[in-house]
Amino acid sequence: MSVTYLDAIRAAQEKALEDDPSVFIYGQDVGKFGGAFKATKNLAEKFPGRVIDSPISEDAMVGLAVGAAMEGMRPVVEMQFADFSTVGLNQMLNHAATTYWRTGRPCPMVLRLPSGGTPGSGPFHSQSMEAIYAHYPGLVVMTPATVEDAYSMLLEAIAMPDPVVFCEHKLLYYHLKAKSLPAEAVPAFKAHVARPGRDVTCVAYSAMVHEALAAADELAGEGYETEVVDLRTVKPLDTDTILASVARTGRLLAVGESWPWGGVSAEVVSRVASEGFELLDAPPRRLNAKDTPIPYHPNLWSAHRPTAVRIAEALREVLRY
Amino acid sequence: MATRTMDREVGKASSQAEQDPMERMSRAMLRARVLEDKLASLYRAGRIVGGVYLGRGQEGLSAAGGVALRKGDVLAPLIRDMAGRLGFGEPLVDAVRAYLGSKLGPMKGRDGNIHRGDLSRGILPMISHLGAMVSATAGVLLAKRMKKEKGFVGLTSAGDGATSTGSFHEGLNVAAVEKLPLVVVVADNGYAYSTPNDRQFACTDLLDRAKGYGVEGHGVDGTDPEACWEVVGRAVQRAREGAGPQLVVGRLLRLCGHGEHDDGLYIDKKMKSSDRGRDCMEVLRDQMKSRGLGKDWDRWEKEAQEEVEGAVKKVAEEPLPDPFEEDWRATAMVGAAEAVQKG
């Protein structure tokens, strides 16, 4: 028996629906059809009236969740693809995110975003949106990289009193497997050292954690030990764990699948440069996707995103300084 | 302490329900007009930071919605809904607090003016992005239905301009799909800021859109408060009975600028002097006089003036928000906030 990343997301929603009558799921095709990726398979049958098909209206989907959350429910909204959440951005950034600050009343809701690139998905089904959401105050942004985290962090997200953007990576849905669902969990706001090492720190999140681990394997063959830090949650950012790692290694590479202007990797480098300057033996570096829309053809796509090979190259440069 | 306040208000609400609706309309509209005249003069005197947006000329349509709702219902007002808010039960002093930035107000100075709301009273605090409150109100109603509450209604307002947004369309459409007890009251005042209807939409009458959404539509002369009460009251009743969303379109004119910074000189003079430019306050005063309530009207007006003067005096002595006491937390969860603040 094994559990995939997608199974974990489905199981977490099933458990949340079982445990808390205020939880409901809202999204396109999530009902009888079970969702475009089957993340809600059989849930509509098991929880009648609580797994609800929405019209193709991303703005209204998020707006409706904001209203329901204000009224004490805990809606989980599935965007069919993270890319389409741009259409609901106003409700998330200006409504959900401002409610607690403005009114003192919580707005507990989760926006599930099937994120990131897969071969052939192209410009409008491949995006990573975490940086845009993380920029706005009032939101929590999670980017789980493992099956265990997909399960425990989604449960934690649903239980939180704040609006949470849950970025789940489509490339991990079917291929990433664990033996079973976790019985206990690391708190969602703690970053995790996915691989210890003494020579260089590679900070990554979501699918990039696995590319970073593969790059670390490659460098180990060359005699370098890379410490891979999995951020898990990008807002709030666990700066302490990052700085502690840089204190051990003296070198930093921050990797993100999203675009290079600003974003999570820029935030990581900025914080380490300003708060841990004296820990550094080399200039901190970033590696991101290329600054173009995400290409359709796999030949172009695999050159567009950071891969284990490109991460290893960047790590060698940091180590050579 | 809090319990006693609540009890008093429950008592007030039930005695209100027994009052003649036109008396409640009159009081809400008079209190709104007197308060907004005062706010305009405070704005000109430099006592209010930020904008002041008045509902002058729209009090009848707005009040009808507020008066038709009852405890347990939800109101999502827009910028010209002082009368509706007061009619529904928003404390007048909270409106003054929001404008003057009192720390004791519902938004504690973190937000102000028309963006105030009080979720404990069923009043949603509007965001500025037009049309956004339609789906949010639908969400409150869906939640109430899931919680097995019965007999509730939600009412939100829009202007002619807001009907052009995608958000308005998505919100009304989803409310119709879910058959929610939502009333959307469109105040068609001919202009969105300075933009006239013919640059806003190409249909003859916004009411025609009701059919496209599969909802019931109601048109009304927004300058006639008795007609507004009848039509909006019926729409609220239809929603309460389970007839699904209701679209009300009231034709009227705003008798002021978009905000107090705007002289509104672009409003067509012919339209101003037509029946559409009538002041609903004068229409209602005549309507009440013809019912033999002229003296009551004068008394309500005097009471409104005393209440407004008293509220402004009281709020002027209240504490203002203090940046050193502010906790600067945008998340409800203490752990998240601390982690974010830490950096």
XYZ file of C-alpha atoms in Angstrom:
664
model
C 0.000 0.000 0.000
C 1.291 3.423 -0.858
C -0.208 6.885 -0.724
C 0.368 9.541 -3.378
C 0.581 13.299 -2.809
C -2.856 13.581 -4.429
C -4.284 10.806 -2.211
C -3.020 12.767 0.785
C -4.841 15.916 -0.331
C -8.032 13.982 -0.869
C -7.664 12.194 2.474
C -7.054 15.451 4.337
C -10.238 16.933 2.890
C -12.164 13.788 3.782
C -10.914 13.942 7.367
C -11.695 17.651 7.661
C -15.235 17.055 6.356
C -15.649 14.215 8.858
C -14.272 16.104 11.840
C -15.799 19.554 11.367
C -19.360 20.189 10.149
C -18.423 23.764 9.194
C -16.054 22.550 6.461
C -17.319 22.457 2.883
C -15.663 22.197 -0.517
C -16.485 24.523 -3.382
C -15.072 24.476 -6.888
C -15.513 23.651 -10.537
C -16.353 19.977 -11.189
C -15.542 19.001 -7.578
C -18.906 17.299 -6.964
C -19.918 14.033 -8.581
C -17.071 14.302 -11.091
C -14.537 14.465 -8.251
C -12.471 17.378 -9.584
C -10.235 17.821 -12.622
C -7.422 15.955 -10.795
C -9.774 13.770 -8.710
C -8.722 15.456 -5.482
C -12.345 15.275 -4.281
C -13.189 11.826 -5.659
C -16.239 10.273 -3.923
C -16.440 13.089 -1.380
C -19.716 14.466 -2.747
C -21.383 11.064 -2.290
C -20.000 10.686 1.201
C -20.840 14.242 2.327
C -24.076 15.255 0.567
C -24.543 19.004 0.152
C -21.027 19.787 1.340
C -19.005 19.282 -1.853
C -20.501 21.821 -4.207
C -19.976 22.435 -7.928
C -19.465 26.090 -8.751
C -20.006 27.925 -12.017
C -16.873 29.074 -13.886
C -16.703 32.218 -11.784
C -13.433 32.457 -9.903
C -14.240 35.888 -8.483
C -17.585 34.697 -7.139
C -16.098 31.417 -5.903
C -13.657 33.251 -3.661
C -16.173 35.981 -2.783
C -18.706 33.368 -1.745
C -16.091 31.649 0.418
C -15.256 34.986 2.086
C -18.930 35.500 2.971
C -19.321 31.929 4.217
C -16.159 32.241 6.329
C -17.441 35.490 7.847
C -20.570 33.544 8.779
C -18.529 30.890 10.607
C -18.005 28.212 7.962
C -14.625 26.886 6.829
C -14.777 26.754 3.049
C -12.122 24.985 0.999
C -12.108 26.396 -2.528
C -10.495 24.358 -5.291
C -9.206 26.381 -8.205
C -9.018 24.111 -11.211
C -5.525 25.468 -11.897
C -3.535 28.003 -9.857
C -3.322 30.131 -13.016
C -7.085 30.769 -12.972
C -6.935 32.155 -9.462
C -5.860 35.459 -11.037
C -9.541 35.920 -11.896
C -10.407 35.609 -8.195
C -7.401 37.601 -6.998
C -9.406 40.673 -6.001
C -11.615 38.749 -3.594
C -8.619 36.987 -2.060
C -6.260 39.957 -1.748
C -8.697 42.752 -0.998
C -11.498 40.916 0.735
C -10.304 37.729 2.469
C -6.898 39.141 3.393
C -8.205 42.425 4.835
C -11.162 41.105 6.818
C -9.424 40.297 10.104
C -7.451 43.536 10.137
C -10.473 45.661 9.343
C -13.086 43.961 11.496
C -11.284 41.934 14.153
C -13.241 38.884 12.996
C -11.473 35.903 11.426
C -11.924 34.762 7.840
C -11.038 31.049 7.913
C -10.843 29.665 4.396
C -8.462 27.695 2.204
C -7.756 28.373 -1.453
C -6.308 25.207 -3.004
C -4.112 25.956 -6.006
C -2.979 23.108 -8.287
C 0.319 24.769 -9.129
C 3.507 24.516 -11.086
C 4.642 23.132 -14.419
C 4.134 19.722 -15.989
C 5.224 18.746 -19.509
C 2.922 20.177 -22.166
C 0.872 22.373 -19.835
C 2.005 25.673 -21.335
C 1.556 29.296 -20.281
C -1.853 29.041 -18.602
C -1.769 25.730 -16.741
C 1.704 25.848 -15.175
C 2.026 28.909 -12.984
C 3.319 29.227 -9.440
C 1.399 31.995 -7.704
C 2.849 31.936 -4.175
C 4.800 35.203 -4.446
C 1.778 37.301 -5.413
C -0.293 36.011 -2.499
C 2.621 36.184 -0.040
C 3.108 39.862 -0.849
C -0.268 40.765 0.650
C -0.687 41.002 4.427
C -3.328 38.829 6.030
C -2.692 35.596 4.129
C -0.807 32.400 4.963
C 0.861 30.698 1.967
C 1.822 27.013 2.124
C 3.883 25.078 -0.426
C 4.122 21.423 0.695
C 6.786 19.260 -0.969
C 6.031 15.841 0.530
C 3.084 13.464 0.825
C 3.179 13.803 4.606
C 3.119 17.605 4.422
C 0.371 17.626 1.791
C -1.792 15.801 4.330
C -0.865 17.398 7.634
C -0.448 20.945 6.327
C -3.797 20.893 4.524
C -5.471 19.786 7.753
C -3.674 22.561 9.594
C -4.641 25.077 6.905
C -8.323 24.186 7.217
C -8.184 24.524 11.009
C -6.503 27.949 10.900
C -8.544 31.097 11.558
C -6.922 32.905 8.615
C -7.244 32.660 4.852
C -4.644 30.169 3.594
C -3.364 29.788 0.043
C -2.426 26.137 -0.353
C -0.087 25.649 -3.323
C -0.037 21.950 -4.219
C 2.297 20.910 -7.025
C 0.729 19.040 -9.946
C 3.994 17.334 -10.859
C 3.951 15.627 -7.449
C 0.295 14.536 -7.596
C 0.720 11.025 -8.984
C 4.422 10.199 -8.776
C 5.326 11.210 -5.250
C 4.499 8.374 -2.873
C 4.770 7.549 0.814
C 4.107 4.322 2.676
C 1.231 5.773 4.671
C -0.356 8.972 5.923
C 1.518 10.569 8.824
C 0.314 9.980 12.383
C 1.957 13.150 13.655
C 3.179 16.287 11.964
C 5.760 19.057 12.122
C 3.964 22.412 12.637
C 3.262 24.066 9.274
C 5.275 27.224 9.961
C 8.567 25.381 10.600
C 10.981 24.924 7.715
C 12.543 21.470 7.522
C 16.110 20.412 6.826
C 15.397 17.803 4.165
C 19.050 16.832 3.890
C 21.839 17.927 6.217
C 25.149 19.177 4.795
C 28.103 21.330 5.780
C 29.264 23.017 2.547
C 26.348 24.939 1.046
C 22.672 25.650 1.840
C 20.061 25.185 -0.872
C 16.693 26.691 0.128
C 13.761 25.360 -1.908
C 10.051 24.660 -1.639
C 7.371 22.608 -3.367
C 8.592 20.495 -6.323
C 11.957 22.266 -6.315
C 12.829 20.461 -3.071
C 13.096 17.228 -5.071
C 15.236 18.868 -7.770
C 17.459 20.275 -5.027
C 17.796 16.854 -3.381
C 18.784 15.320 -6.743
C 21.353 18.096 -7.234
C 22.693 17.426 -3.736
C 23.142 13.745 -4.652
C 25.121 14.776 -7.712
C 27.377 17.123 -5.720
C 27.919 14.492 -3.048
C 29.681 12.467 -5.758
C 32.029 15.428 -6.171
C 32.742 15.630 -2.445
C 30.402 18.500 -1.494
C 27.707 18.159 1.147
C 24.635 20.295 0.382
C 22.115 21.143 3.096
C 18.625 21.302 1.568
C 16.097 23.424 3.473
C 12.445 22.821 2.567
C 10.537 26.030 3.443
C 7.154 24.195 3.601
C 5.355 27.495 4.293
C 6.564 30.617 2.466
C 4.413 33.103 4.422
C 5.234 33.356 7.249
C 8.826 32.548 6.327
C 10.884 30.618 8.886
C 13.966 32.854 8.682
C 15.507 31.292 11.803
C 15.904 27.857 10.215
C 17.421 29.411 7.072
C 19.905 31.505 9.043
C 20.851 28.549 11.231
C 21.643 26.556 8.102
C 23.684 29.383 6.559
C 25.538 29.672 9.856
C 26.613 26.049 9.361
C 27.513 26.288 5.656
C 28.408 29.930 4.962
C 26.894 29.687 1.470
C 23.387 30.060 0.073
C 21.438 29.247 -3.072
C 17.681 29.994 -3.037
C 15.629 28.180 -5.675
C 12.117 28.896 -6.909
C 10.130 27.517 -9.837
C 8.429 30.878 -10.291
C 9.719 33.881 -12.199
C 12.896 35.742 -11.271
C 11.575 39.256 -10.547
C 10.991 39.429 -6.806
C 9.358 36.471 -5.140
C 10.246 33.943 -2.468
C 13.866 33.295 -3.493
C 14.498 37.061 -3.565
C 12.994 37.382 -0.088
C 15.209 34.578 1.236
C 18.387 36.140 -0.221
C 17.377 39.574 1.036
C 16.830 38.362 4.578
C 20.062 36.373 4.708
C 22.024 39.302 3.245
C 20.646 41.785 5.763
C 20.330 39.580 8.850
C 23.157 37.106 8.297
C 25.746 39.012 6.253
C 28.602 38.036 8.533
C 27.681 34.342 8.198
C 28.350 34.365 4.462
C 31.552 33.225 2.753
C 30.186 33.864 -0.741
C 27.552 36.107 -2.334
C 24.097 34.535 -1.857
C 22.563 33.435 -5.158
C 19.128 32.758 -6.594
C 17.893 30.416 -9.273
C 14.455 30.769 -10.839
C 12.601 30.040 -14.059
C 13.355 32.170 -17.110
C 11.569 35.501 -17.405
C 9.129 34.438 -20.135
C 5.704 32.806 -20.064
C 5.957 29.075 -19.390
C 6.582 27.153 -22.646
C 4.387 24.390 -23.987
C 6.901 22.015 -25.571
C 8.900 19.841 -23.140
C 12.154 20.726 -24.917
C 11.592 24.386 -24.032
C 9.874 23.765 -20.702
C 12.701 21.665 -19.284
C 15.114 24.509 -20.102
C 12.768 27.132 -18.661
C 12.481 25.796 -15.116
C 15.230 25.082 -12.600
C 16.206 21.399 -12.774
C 18.601 19.262 -10.752
C 21.251 19.870 -13.416
C 20.864 23.670 -13.322
C 20.687 23.696 -9.530
C 23.911 21.642 -9.362
C 25.607 24.119 -11.729
C 24.491 27.059 -9.587
C 25.634 25.309 -6.394
C 29.085 24.691 -7.932
C 29.361 28.411 -8.680
C 28.474 29.296 -5.103
C 31.005 26.741 -3.860
C 33.767 27.970 -6.230
C 33.642 31.580 -4.980
C -22.385 44.486 30.233
C -22.371 43.219 26.687
C -25.352 40.978 27.381
C -27.394 43.862 28.705
C -26.668 45.921 25.591
C -27.730 43.046 23.394
C -30.934 42.481 25.312
C -31.829 46.119 24.953
C -31.320 45.894 21.234
C -33.414 42.788 20.842
C -36.186 44.634 22.621
C -35.707 47.612 20.367
C -35.807 45.445 17.256
C -39.112 43.828 18.191
C -40.751 47.148 19.014
C -39.405 48.484 15.707
C -41.067 45.683 13.815
C -44.428 46.768 15.207
C -43.909 50.355 14.057
C -45.462 51.632 10.858
C -42.848 50.975 8.155
C -43.313 54.476 6.709
C -42.548 55.928 10.128
C -39.382 53.818 10.260
C -38.548 54.924 6.705
C -39.066 58.552 7.703
C -36.893 58.339 10.772
C -34.087 56.474 8.985
C -34.127 58.924 6.072
C -34.238 62.005 8.294
C -31.433 60.734 10.492
C -29.377 59.918 7.390
C -29.957 63.302 5.742
C -29.261 65.288 8.889
C -26.151 63.236 9.659
C -24.807 63.496 6.124
C -25.372 67.267 6.033
C -23.352 67.423 9.230
C -20.617 65.169 7.804
C -20.408 67.386 4.718
C -19.878 70.463 6.876
C -17.295 68.645 9.019
C -15.516 67.670 5.784
C -15.486 71.279 4.589
C -14.161 72.325 7.978
C -11.278 69.883 7.557
C -12.412 67.679 10.448
C -12.638 64.491 8.330
C -9.658 62.866 6.622
C -10.341 60.947 3.424
C -13.523 61.129 1.401
C -17.137 61.770 2.277
C -19.732 60.104 0.050
C -23.352 61.046 0.487
C -26.610 59.303 -0.330
C -28.453 62.581 -0.956
C -31.487 61.830 -3.110
C -31.128 58.073 -2.643
C -32.337 57.830 0.948
C -35.772 56.423 0.062
C -34.506 53.475 -1.972
C -31.768 52.772 0.556
C -33.989 53.043 3.648
C -36.565 50.696 2.136
C -33.988 47.898 2.068
C -32.796 48.505 5.615
C -36.331 48.710 7.005
C -37.473 45.581 5.163
C -34.736 43.499 6.773
C -35.010 42.117 10.291
C -32.702 40.683 12.911
C -30.859 37.641 11.545
C -30.797 39.086 8.028
C -27.662 40.461 6.428
C -27.033 43.841 4.825
C -24.077 44.611 2.569
C -24.397 48.338 1.978
C -22.557 50.408 -0.599
C -21.427 54.023 -0.422
C -24.838 55.726 -0.540
C -26.597 53.618 2.056
C -26.556 55.660 5.259
C -30.353 55.494 5.382
C -30.430 51.731 4.813
C -27.798 51.139 7.487
C -29.679 53.239 10.046
C -32.969 51.631 9.045
C -31.454 48.183 9.641
C -30.114 49.207 13.043
C -26.538 50.389 12.666
C -25.930 52.746 15.588
C -25.657 56.294 14.261
C -22.754 56.938 16.584
C -20.761 54.186 14.839
C -21.142 56.023 11.529
C -19.751 59.173 13.147
C -16.940 57.161 14.759
C -15.948 55.650 11.411
C -15.780 59.094 9.775
C -13.916 60.782 12.625
C -11.581 57.800 13.108
C -12.535 57.087 16.727
C -10.736 54.135 18.232
C -14.063 53.046 19.726
C -15.641 52.686 16.280
C -16.257 49.369 14.554
C -13.097 49.737 12.438
C -10.901 51.303 15.175
C -9.413 53.753 12.685
C -7.985 50.890 10.626
C -10.585 51.631 7.989
C -13.039 54.468 7.806
C -16.086 56.208 6.412
C -18.344 54.026 4.235
C -16.122 50.958 4.637
C -17.451 50.306 8.091
C -19.398 47.198 8.993
C -20.224 45.097 11.994
C -20.429 41.376 11.381
C -22.028 40.830 14.802
C -24.975 42.916 13.575
C -25.096 41.326 10.121
C -23.617 44.365 8.372
C -20.792 43.467 5.991
C -17.992 46.020 5.670
C -17.803 46.871 1.969
C -14.566 46.818 0.053
C -14.144 49.521 -2.589
C -14.054 47.123 -5.522
C -17.519 47.356 -7.016
C -19.637 44.248 -7.337
C -17.511 42.339 -4.822
C -20.181 42.346 -2.120
C -22.696 40.428 -4.241
C -20.933 37.055 -4.039
C -19.814 37.701 -0.449
C -23.428 38.251 0.583
C -24.348 35.105 -1.332
C -21.686 33.291 0.701
C -23.189 34.448 3.995
C -26.580 33.193 2.815
C -25.187 29.849 1.658
C -23.538 29.454 5.084
C -26.812 30.248 6.874
C -28.562 27.659 4.739
C -25.888 25.066 5.534
C -26.321 25.871 9.229
C -30.045 25.136 8.796
C -31.168 28.673 9.643
C -34.574 29.582 8.251
C -36.348 32.648 6.933
C -33.296 34.873 6.426
C -32.635 37.348 3.629
C -29.522 39.161 2.413
C -29.627 42.518 0.713
C -26.862 44.333 -1.086
C -26.710 47.521 -3.110
C -25.064 48.512 -6.334
C -25.002 51.548 -8.549
C -25.547 51.596 -12.304
C -21.745 51.598 -12.678
C -21.224 48.484 -10.542
C -23.492 46.498 -12.863
C -20.714 46.676 -15.474
C -18.264 44.675 -13.363
C -17.541 40.994 -13.822
C -17.879 40.604 -10.093
C -21.501 41.812 -10.139
C -22.318 39.383 -12.940
C -20.577 36.418 -11.329
C -22.149 37.158 -7.961
C -25.719 37.483 -9.172
C -25.321 34.454 -11.423
C -24.038 32.249 -8.619
C -26.795 33.460 -6.268
C -29.324 32.489 -8.934
C -27.712 29.068 -9.447
C -27.920 28.442 -5.688
C -31.422 30.004 -5.463
C -30.323 32.101 -2.507
C -32.597 34.621 -0.749
C -30.572 37.575 -2.036
C -31.977 40.992 -2.941
C -29.761 43.183 -5.111
C -30.919 46.790 -5.148
C -29.483 48.800 -8.029
C -29.678 52.557 -7.597
C -29.575 53.754 -11.205
C -28.701 57.388 -10.668
C -27.675 57.977 -14.243
C -23.982 58.457 -13.547
C -21.077 56.370 -12.319
C -18.931 59.184 -10.935
C -19.101 61.356 -14.089
C -19.814 58.628 -16.649
C -23.390 58.655 -17.973
C -25.448 55.501 -18.574
C -24.832 55.520 -22.337
C -21.106 54.979 -21.723
C -21.850 52.321 -19.127
C -24.202 49.868 -20.841
C -26.137 49.525 -24.061
C -29.358 47.932 -22.860
C -32.504 50.053 -22.559
C -33.223 49.214 -18.955
C -31.042 47.404 -16.415
C -34.162 45.629 -15.234
C -34.167 43.616 -18.481
C -31.098 41.836 -17.169
C -33.153 40.049 -14.496
C -34.487 37.668 -17.116
C -30.974 36.823 -18.286
C -29.982 35.818 -14.772
C -33.200 33.887 -14.195
C -34.195 36.094 -11.259
C -37.287 38.162 -10.514
C -37.002 41.837 -11.411
C -38.703 44.873 -9.891
C -38.537 48.439 -11.180
C -39.337 51.435 -9.020
C -39.300 55.217 -9.067
C -36.481 55.758 -6.588
C -37.629 59.271 -5.756
C -40.923 57.978 -4.308
C -40.303 56.541 -0.809
C -43.750 54.943 -0.496
C -43.229 53.168 -3.813
C -39.709 52.159 -2.732
C -41.049 50.640 0.465
C -43.721 48.752 -1.427
C -41.412 47.410 -4.134
C -38.285 46.674 -2.085
C -40.449 45.314 0.723
C -42.108 42.959 -1.756
C -38.755 41.854 -3.187
C -37.479 41.080 0.328
C -40.698 39.182 1.030
C -40.356 37.161 -2.202
C -36.765 36.268 -1.307
C -37.860 35.301 2.211
C -40.586 33.059 0.810
C -38.031 31.114 -1.245
C -38.471 32.728 -4.660
C -34.696 33.103 -5.087
C -32.705 36.222 -5.878
C -34.505 39.461 -6.619
C -33.189 42.347 -8.691
C -34.603 45.785 -7.885
C -33.746 48.739 -10.101
C -34.629 52.170 -8.732
C -34.346 55.146 -11.052
C -33.328 58.349 -9.331
C -30.653 61.015 -9.326
C -27.862 61.654 -6.878
C -28.379 65.193 -5.637
C -24.702 65.824 -4.968
C -21.302 64.983 -6.403
C -19.795 61.532 -6.339
C -18.075 62.600 -3.129
C -17.906 65.910 -1.365
C -14.747 66.733 -3.353
C -16.856 66.697 -6.540
C -19.278 69.448 -7.572
C -21.227 67.128 -9.893
C -21.555 69.829 -12.562
C -21.605 67.136 -15.272
C -25.135 66.055 -14.262
C -27.565 67.025 -17.008
C -29.619 70.087 -16.018
C -32.720 68.769 -17.763
C -32.485 65.567 -15.795
C -32.097 67.563 -12.585
C -35.270 69.532 -13.229
C -37.245 66.461 -14.323
C -39.211 64.179 -11.986
C -36.107 62.000 -11.735
C -34.376 64.878 -9.970
C -36.997 65.190 -7.211
C -35.716 65.103 -3.654
C -37.164 61.978 -2.025
C -37.106 63.745 1.347
C -39.563 66.354 0.119
C -41.708 63.695 -1.520
C -41.837 61.715 1.718
C -42.563 64.792 3.852
C -45.593 65.503 1.645
C -46.623 61.848 1.804
C -46.455 61.890 5.598
C -48.288 65.222 5.788
C -51.103 63.825 3.700
C -51.365 61.007 6.248
C -51.719 63.648 8.949
C -48.240 63.050 10.311
C -46.778 66.500 9.531
C -46.174 67.343 13.190
C -44.553 63.969 13.801
C -42.254 64.598 10.827
C -41.120 67.896 12.354
C -40.532 66.208 15.678
C -38.527 63.340 14.098
C -36.401 65.879 12.266
C -35.715 67.761 15.499
C -34.859 64.496 17.259
C -32.503 63.582 14.433
C -30.728 66.921 14.739
C -30.311 66.479 18.497
C -29.070 62.926 18.046
C -26.535 63.939 15.405
C -25.224 66.901 17.396
C -24.952 64.698 20.479
C -23.136 61.934 18.594
C -20.610 64.310 17.027
C -19.968 65.953 20.396
C -19.506 62.553 22.072
C -17.207 61.146 19.385
C -15.071 64.312 19.303
C -14.001 63.469 22.853
C -13.207 59.810 22.118
C -9.637 58.525 21.727
C -8.036 58.361 18.307
C -6.052 55.339 17.112
C -2.515 55.274 18.462
C 0.273 53.745 16.339
C 2.172 52.763 19.482
C -0.782 50.826 20.873
C -1.700 49.240 17.537
C -0.601 45.587 17.376
C 0.011 45.696 13.587
C -1.266 42.148 13.113
C -3.100 41.224 9.936
C -3.729 37.589 10.873
C -6.023 36.225 13.552
C -3.607 33.498 14.504
C -1.103 34.722 17.055
C 1.554 32.242 15.957
C 1.335 33.350 12.333
C 1.382 36.999 13.251
C 4.423 36.607 15.474
C 6.235 34.651 12.824
C 5.384 37.251 10.192
C 6.354 40.161 12.416
C 9.607 38.504 13.297
C 10.411 38.729 9.629
